[in-house]
């Protein structure tokens, strides 16, 4: 105050957090309309509790729009239904211990696509495709067998 009395104080730890985006980190193709599990790993040398904020860019980082703040976990379920199809998406995650802040951005762009991509998050499972192919081959095989079978007189 005006008399020099300290009204509040806070001890600030000397180290900022370390953070790394794990997924999507570049090159992935994610189906529109599914769920994208954004994942990262972070640590704080001082052992401080960390919270995170998440942002996304659809234009290779020229502009960013916020997704969420005060996230306590190291992953986030993002509904891709509201995202437009595009090839220039990036994720940015910021970690803070309340004072010190660090951030990481996807190493390269990823794609949001309207067609499902086998084996990718939000896409059709590779196992489902295998089962469908086996079923189609079996049906075709049975049809050929019955069409070529000699008819009884």
CSV table of C-alpha atoms in Angstrom, one decimal:
chain,number,residue,atom,x,y,z
A,1,UNK,CA,0.0,0.0,0.0
A,2,UNK,CA,1.1,3.6,0.2
A,3,UNK,CA,2.9,3.0,3.5
A,4,UNK,CA,5.0,0.2,1.9
A,5,UNK,CA,3.2,-2.7,3.6
A,6,UNK,CA,3.2,-5.9,1.5
A,7,UNK,CA,-0.4,-6.7,0.8
A,8,UNK,CA,0.2,-10.1,-1.0
A,9,UNK,CA,3.2,-12.1,-2.1
A,10,UNK,CA,3.8,-15.3,-4.0
A,11,UNK,CA,6.9,-17.4,-4.3
A,12,UNK,CA,7.8,-18.0,-7.9
A,13,UNK,CA,9.5,-21.2,-8.9
A,14,UNK,CA,12.6,-20.7,-11.1
A,15,UNK,CA,11.8,-23.2,-13.8
A,16,UNK,CA,9.2,-23.2,-16.6
A,17,UNK,CA,7.4,-26.4,-17.6
A,18,UNK,CA,8.5,-28.6,-20.4
A,19,UNK,CA,5.8,-29.8,-22.9
A,20,UNK,CA,5.6,-31.8,-26.1
A,21,UNK,CA,2.6,-32.5,-28.3
A,22,UNK,CA,2.3,-36.2,-29.0
A,23,UNK,CA,-0.8,-36.5,-31.2
A,24,UNK,CA,-1.5,-35.1,-33.7
A,25,UNK,CA,2.1,-34.1,-34.4
A,26,UNK,CA,2.1,-33.9,-38.2
A,27,UNK,CA,1.1,-36.0,-41.2
A,28,UNK,CA,-2.0,-37.6,-39.7
A,29,UNK,CA,-5.4,-37.7,-41.5
A,30,UNK,CA,-8.3,-37.5,-39.1
A,31,UNK,CA,-11.9,-38.1,-40.2
A,32,UNK,CA,-14.3,-35.2,-39.8
A,33,UNK,CA,-17.2,-36.0,-37.5
A,34,UNK,CA,-15.2,-38.2,-35.2
A,35,UNK,CA,-13.3,-37.6,-32.0
A,36,UNK,CA,-9.7,-36.5,-32.1
A,37,UNK,CA,-7.8,-37.4,-29.0
A,38,UNK,CA,-5.2,-34.6,-28.6
A,39,UNK,CA,-2.3,-35.9,-26.4
A,40,UNK,CA,0.8,-34.3,-24.9
A,41,UNK,CA,3.3,-34.9,-22.2
A,42,UNK,CA,4.6,-32.3,-19.8
A,43,UNK,CA,6.7,-31.9,-16.7
A,44,UNK,CA,7.8,-29.3,-14.3
A,45,UNK,CA,11.3,-29.5,-12.7
A,46,UNK,CA,10.0,-27.8,-9.6
A,47,UNK,CA,7.2,-30.3,-9.2
A,48,UNK,CA,4.5,-27.6,-9.6
A,49,UNK,CA,1.0,-28.7,-10.6
A,50,UNK,CA,0.4,-27.8,-14.3
A,51,UNK,CA,-2.7,-26.8,-16.2
A,52,UNK,CA,-3.0,-26.5,-19.9
A,53,UNK,CA,-4.7,-24.5,-22.6
A,54,UNK,CA,-5.4,-25.8,-26.1
A,55,UNK,CA,-5.6,-23.9,-29.4
A,56,UNK,CA,-5.9,-24.9,-33.0
A,57,UNK,CA,-4.9,-23.4,-36.3
A,58,UNK,CA,-6.5,-24.3,-39.7
A,59,UNK,CA,-4.0,-22.2,-41.7
A,60,UNK,CA,-0.6,-23.5,-40.7
A,61,UNK,CA,-0.3,-21.3,-37.7
A,62,UNK,CA,-1.2,-17.9,-39.2
A,63,UNK,CA,-4.2,-17.6,-36.9
A,64,UNK,CA,-5.2,-19.6,-33.8
A,65,UNK,CA,-8.6,-20.2,-32.2
A,66,UNK,CA,-8.9,-21.3,-28.6
A,67,UNK,CA,-10.4,-24.7,-27.8
A,68,UNK,CA,-10.2,-24.8,-24.0
A,69,UNK,CA,-8.4,-23.6,-20.9
A,70,UNK,CA,-7.6,-24.8,-17.4
A,71,UNK,CA,-7.3,-28.4,-18.6
A,72,UNK,CA,-5.9,-30.7,-15.8
A,73,UNK,CA,-5.3,-33.9,-17.9
A,74,UNK,CA,-2.7,-34.6,-20.5
A,75,UNK,CA,-5.2,-35.3,-23.3
A,76,UNK,CA,-8.3,-33.7,-24.7
A,77,UNK,CA,-11.2,-35.2,-26.7
A,78,UNK,CA,-11.9,-32.8,-29.6
A,79,UNK,CA,-15.1,-33.2,-31.6
A,80,UNK,CA,-14.1,-32.9,-35.3
A,81,UNK,CA,-17.7,-32.4,-36.4
A,82,UNK,CA,-17.3,-28.6,-36.3
A,83,UNK,CA,-14.0,-28.6,-38.2
A,84,UNK,CA,-13.9,-27.9,-41.9
A,85,UNK,CA,-12.1,-30.3,-44.2
A,86,UNK,CA,-8.5,-29.0,-44.7
A,87,UNK,CA,-4.8,-30.0,-44.9
A,88,UNK,CA,-3.2,-27.2,-42.8
A,89,UNK,CA,-4.2,-27.9,-39.2
A,90,UNK,CA,-1.9,-27.5,-36.2
A,91,UNK,CA,-2.4,-28.0,-32.4
A,92,UNK,CA,-0.8,-25.8,-29.8
A,93,UNK,CA,-0.7,-26.7,-26.1
A,94,UNK,CA,0.4,-24.3,-23.4
A,95,UNK,CA,1.4,-25.5,-20.0
A,96,UNK,CA,1.6,-23.3,-16.9
A,97,UNK,CA,2.4,-23.7,-13.3
A,98,UNK,CA,0.5,-20.5,-12.5
A,99,UNK,CA,3.4,-18.2,-13.4
A,100,UNK,CA,5.8,-19.8,-15.7
A,101,UNK,CA,4.5,-20.9,-19.1
A,102,UNK,CA,5.8,-23.1,-22.0
A,103,UNK,CA,4.1,-24.2,-25.2
A,104,UNK,CA,4.5,-26.7,-28.0
A,105,UNK,CA,3.0,-26.9,-31.5
A,106,UNK,CA,2.5,-29.9,-33.8
A,107,UNK,CA,5.8,-30.5,-35.7
A,108,UNK,CA,3.9,-30.4,-39.0
A,109,UNK,CA,0.4,-30.0,-40.3
A,110,UNK,CA,-2.3,-32.7,-40.2
A,111,UNK,CA,-5.5,-33.1,-42.3
A,112,UNK,CA,-9.2,-33.2,-41.4
A,113,UNK,CA,-10.9,-35.2,-44.1
A,114,UNK,CA,-14.5,-36.2,-44.9
A,115,UNK,CA,-13.4,-39.6,-46.0
A,116,UNK,CA,-12.4,-42.1,-43.3
A,117,UNK,CA,-8.8,-43.2,-43.1
A,118,UNK,CA,-8.1,-46.7,-42.1
A,119,UNK,CA,-6.2,-47.1,-38.8
A,120,UNK,CA,-6.2,-43.4,-37.9
A,121,UNK,CA,-8.0,-41.9,-35.0
A,122,UNK,CA,-11.5,-40.9,-36.0
A,123,UNK,CA,-11.3,-43.2,-39.0
A,124,UNK,CA,-12.5,-46.7,-39.8
A,125,UNK,CA,-10.7,-49.5,-37.9
A,126,UNK,CA,-8.4,-51.6,-40.0
A,127,UNK,CA,-10.0,-54.7,-38.4
A,128,UNK,CA,-13.4,-53.6,-39.6
A,129,UNK,CA,-12.2,-53.3,-43.2
A,130,UNK,CA,-10.6,-56.7,-43.0
A,131,UNK,CA,-13.8,-58.3,-41.7
A,132,UNK,CA,-15.8,-56.6,-44.5
A,133,UNK,CA,-13.4,-57.8,-47.2
A,134,UNK,CA,-13.5,-61.4,-45.9
A,135,UNK,CA,-17.3,-61.3,-45.8
A,136,UNK,CA,-17.5,-60.0,-49.4
A,137,UNK,CA,-15.1,-62.7,-50.6
A,138,UNK,CA,-17.1,-65.4,-48.8
A,139,UNK,CA,-20.4,-64.2,-50.4
A,140,UNK,CA,-18.8,-64.1,-53.8
A,141,UNK,CA,-17.3,-67.5,-53.4
A,142,UNK,CA,-20.6,-69.1,-52.3
A,143,UNK,CA,-22.4,-67.4,-55.2
A,144,UNK,CA,-19.8,-68.8,-57.7
A,145,UNK,CA,-20.1,-72.3,-56.2
A,146,UNK,CA,-23.9,-72.4,-56.6
A,147,UNK,CA,-23.8,-70.9,-60.1
A,148,UNK,CA,-21.3,-73.4,-61.4
A,149,UNK,CA,-22.7,-76.4,-59.6
A,150,UNK,CA,-24.2,-79.0,-62.0
A,151,UNK,CA,-28.0,-79.0,-61.9
A,152,UNK,CA,-29.7,-82.3,-61.0
A,153,UNK,CA,-32.2,-83.6,-63.6
